[in-house]
C-alpha positions as a Python dict, from the first residue, in 0.01 Angstrom:
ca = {
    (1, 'X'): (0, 0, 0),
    (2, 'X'): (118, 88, -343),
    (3, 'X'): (-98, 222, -618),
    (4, 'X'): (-230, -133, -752),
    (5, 'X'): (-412, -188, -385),
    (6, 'X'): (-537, 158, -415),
    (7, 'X'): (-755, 80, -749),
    (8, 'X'): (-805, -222, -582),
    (9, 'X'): (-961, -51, -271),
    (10, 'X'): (-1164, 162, -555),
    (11, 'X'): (-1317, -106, -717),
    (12, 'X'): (-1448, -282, -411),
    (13, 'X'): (-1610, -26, -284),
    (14, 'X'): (-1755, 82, -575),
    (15, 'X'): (-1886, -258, -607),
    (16, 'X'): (-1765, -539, -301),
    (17, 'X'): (-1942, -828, -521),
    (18, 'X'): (-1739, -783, -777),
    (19, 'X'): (-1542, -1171, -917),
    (20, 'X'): (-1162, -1182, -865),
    (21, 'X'): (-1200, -1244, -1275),
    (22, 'X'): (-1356, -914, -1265),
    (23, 'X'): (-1143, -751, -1023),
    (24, 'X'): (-773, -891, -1243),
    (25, 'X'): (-927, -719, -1533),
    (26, 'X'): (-1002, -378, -1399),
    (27, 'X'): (-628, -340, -1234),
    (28, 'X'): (-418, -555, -1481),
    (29, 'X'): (-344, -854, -1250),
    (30, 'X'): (-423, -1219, -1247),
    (31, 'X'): (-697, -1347, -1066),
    (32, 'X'): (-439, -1507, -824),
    (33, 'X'): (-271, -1174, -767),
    (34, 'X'): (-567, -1047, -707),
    (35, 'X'): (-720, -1317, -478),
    (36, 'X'): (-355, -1249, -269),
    (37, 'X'): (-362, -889, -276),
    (38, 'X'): (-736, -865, -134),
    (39, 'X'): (-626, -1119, 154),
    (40, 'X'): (-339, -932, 263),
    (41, 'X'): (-544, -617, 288),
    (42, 'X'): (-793, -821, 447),
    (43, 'X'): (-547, -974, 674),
    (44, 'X'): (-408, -614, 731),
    (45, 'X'): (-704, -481, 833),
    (46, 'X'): (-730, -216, 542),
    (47, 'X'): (-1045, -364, 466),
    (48, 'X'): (-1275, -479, 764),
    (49, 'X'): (-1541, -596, 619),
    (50, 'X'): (-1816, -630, 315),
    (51, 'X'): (-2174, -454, 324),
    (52, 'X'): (-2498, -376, 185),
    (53, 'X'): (-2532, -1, 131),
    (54, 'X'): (-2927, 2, 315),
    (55, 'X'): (-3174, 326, 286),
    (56, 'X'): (-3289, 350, 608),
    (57, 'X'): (-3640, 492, 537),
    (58, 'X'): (-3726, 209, 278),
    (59, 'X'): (-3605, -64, 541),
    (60, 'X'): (-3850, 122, 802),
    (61, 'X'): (-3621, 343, 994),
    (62, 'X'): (-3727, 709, 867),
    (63, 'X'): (-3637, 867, 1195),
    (64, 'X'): (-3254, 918, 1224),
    (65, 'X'): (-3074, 1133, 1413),
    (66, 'X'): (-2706, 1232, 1570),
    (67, 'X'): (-2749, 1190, 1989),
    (68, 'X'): (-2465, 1333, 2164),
    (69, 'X'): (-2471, 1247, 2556),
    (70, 'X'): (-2227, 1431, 2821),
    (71, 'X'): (-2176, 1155, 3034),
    (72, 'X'): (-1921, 1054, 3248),
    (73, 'X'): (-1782, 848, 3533),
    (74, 'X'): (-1879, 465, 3623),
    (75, 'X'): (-2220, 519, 3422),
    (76, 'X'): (-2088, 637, 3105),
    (77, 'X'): (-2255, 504, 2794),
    (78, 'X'): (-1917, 373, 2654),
    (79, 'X'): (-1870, 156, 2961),
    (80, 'X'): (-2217, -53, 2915),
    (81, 'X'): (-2125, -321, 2654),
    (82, 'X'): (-2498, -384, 2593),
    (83, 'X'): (-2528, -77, 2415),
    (84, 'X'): (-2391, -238, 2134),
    (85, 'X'): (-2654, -461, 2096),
    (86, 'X'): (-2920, -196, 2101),
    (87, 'X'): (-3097, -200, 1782),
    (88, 'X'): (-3159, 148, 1732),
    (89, 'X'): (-2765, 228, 1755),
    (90, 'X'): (-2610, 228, 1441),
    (91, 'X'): (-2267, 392, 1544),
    (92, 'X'): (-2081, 516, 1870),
    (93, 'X'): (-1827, 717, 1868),
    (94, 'X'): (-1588, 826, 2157),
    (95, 'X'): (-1570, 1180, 2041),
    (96, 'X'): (-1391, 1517, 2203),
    (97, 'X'): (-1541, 1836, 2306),
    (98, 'X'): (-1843, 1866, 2569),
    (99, 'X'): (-2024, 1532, 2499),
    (100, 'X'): (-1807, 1224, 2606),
    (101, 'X'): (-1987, 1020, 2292),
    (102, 'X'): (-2191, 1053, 1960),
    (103, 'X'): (-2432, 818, 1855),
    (104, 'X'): (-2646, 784, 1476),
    (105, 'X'): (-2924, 614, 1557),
    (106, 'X'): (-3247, 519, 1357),
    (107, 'X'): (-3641, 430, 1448),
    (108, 'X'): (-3932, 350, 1314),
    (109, 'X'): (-4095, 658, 1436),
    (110, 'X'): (-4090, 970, 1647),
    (111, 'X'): (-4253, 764, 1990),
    (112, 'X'): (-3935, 514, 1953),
    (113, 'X'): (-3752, 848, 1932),
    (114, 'X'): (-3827, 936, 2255),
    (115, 'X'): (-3830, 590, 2418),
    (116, 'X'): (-3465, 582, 2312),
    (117, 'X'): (-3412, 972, 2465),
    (118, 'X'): (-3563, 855, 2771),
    (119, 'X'): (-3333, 545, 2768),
    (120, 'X'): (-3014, 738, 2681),
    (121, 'X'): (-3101, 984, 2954),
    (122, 'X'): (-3021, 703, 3191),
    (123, 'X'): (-2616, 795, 3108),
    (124, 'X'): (-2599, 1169, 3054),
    (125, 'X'): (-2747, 1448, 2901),
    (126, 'X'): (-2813, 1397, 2574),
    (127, 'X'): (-2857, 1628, 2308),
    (128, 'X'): (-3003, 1507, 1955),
    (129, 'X'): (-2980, 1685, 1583),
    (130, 'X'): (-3256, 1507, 1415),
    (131, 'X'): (-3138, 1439, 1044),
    (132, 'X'): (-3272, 1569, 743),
    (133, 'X'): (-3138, 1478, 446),
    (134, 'X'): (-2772, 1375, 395),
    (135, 'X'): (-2592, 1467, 42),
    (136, 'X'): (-2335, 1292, 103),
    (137, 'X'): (-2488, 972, 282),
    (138, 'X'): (-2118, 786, 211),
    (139, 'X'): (-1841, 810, 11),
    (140, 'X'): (-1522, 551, -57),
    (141, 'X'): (-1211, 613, 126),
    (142, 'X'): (-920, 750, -139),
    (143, 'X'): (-590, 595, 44),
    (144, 'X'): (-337, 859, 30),
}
């Protein structure tokens, strides 16, 4: 990556839906550099994908929370592949320290909370940190 894909990587996620047009004029590059550029990092895997930035409390999830669960062995969390598919997962991370996994999960309210708890309990112990506020919900990656 030189410094051209960098302000490249800036721009899209500072805005994703922004035109190759717009894209050629913000770097210095014609909209067929561009176009090329974006594909390789695309193709590269630099960038994995293109989403909607979503407030969970005005879609209807107010309830979020980190779930950490010390599991381990043939019923681990990371070994059921439904997981994935649960709704209420958002992320899960293989992560180090006591707790094999971390999870940031979101409900509608505190009784789907618990549901999922109770669910989770199924593969470990978990242990939740119910979030607050975050002041620094996301922020773009600045390649080195």
């Amino acid at each position: 990556m030189d410094a051209v894909d960098r302000r490249l990587l800036a721009e899209l996620q500072a805005d994703a839906r922004l035109s190759y047009n717009e894209l050629s004029r913000r770097v210095s590059l014609s909209p067929p550099a561009v176009a090329e550029r974006v594909r390789r990092l695309e193709a590269d895997g630099v960038i994995s994908g293109y989403h909607a930035h979503v407030d969970l409390a005005r879609a209807g999830l107010p309830v979020t929370a980190l779930v950490q669960i010390q599991c381990y062995g043939p019923r681990c969390l990371l070994r059921d592949p439904e997981v994935a598919d649960w709704p209420e997962v958002l992320q899960l991370h293989r992560v180090t320290g006591g707790a094999c996994c971390a999870l940031l999960v979101a409900v509608p309210a505190m009784a789907q909370f618990e549901a999922l708890i109770d669910r989770l309990a199924g593969y470990g112990q978990p242990a939740s940190s119910m979030i607050l506020s975050s002041p620094v919900p996301w922020r773009p990656v600045v390649a080195p």
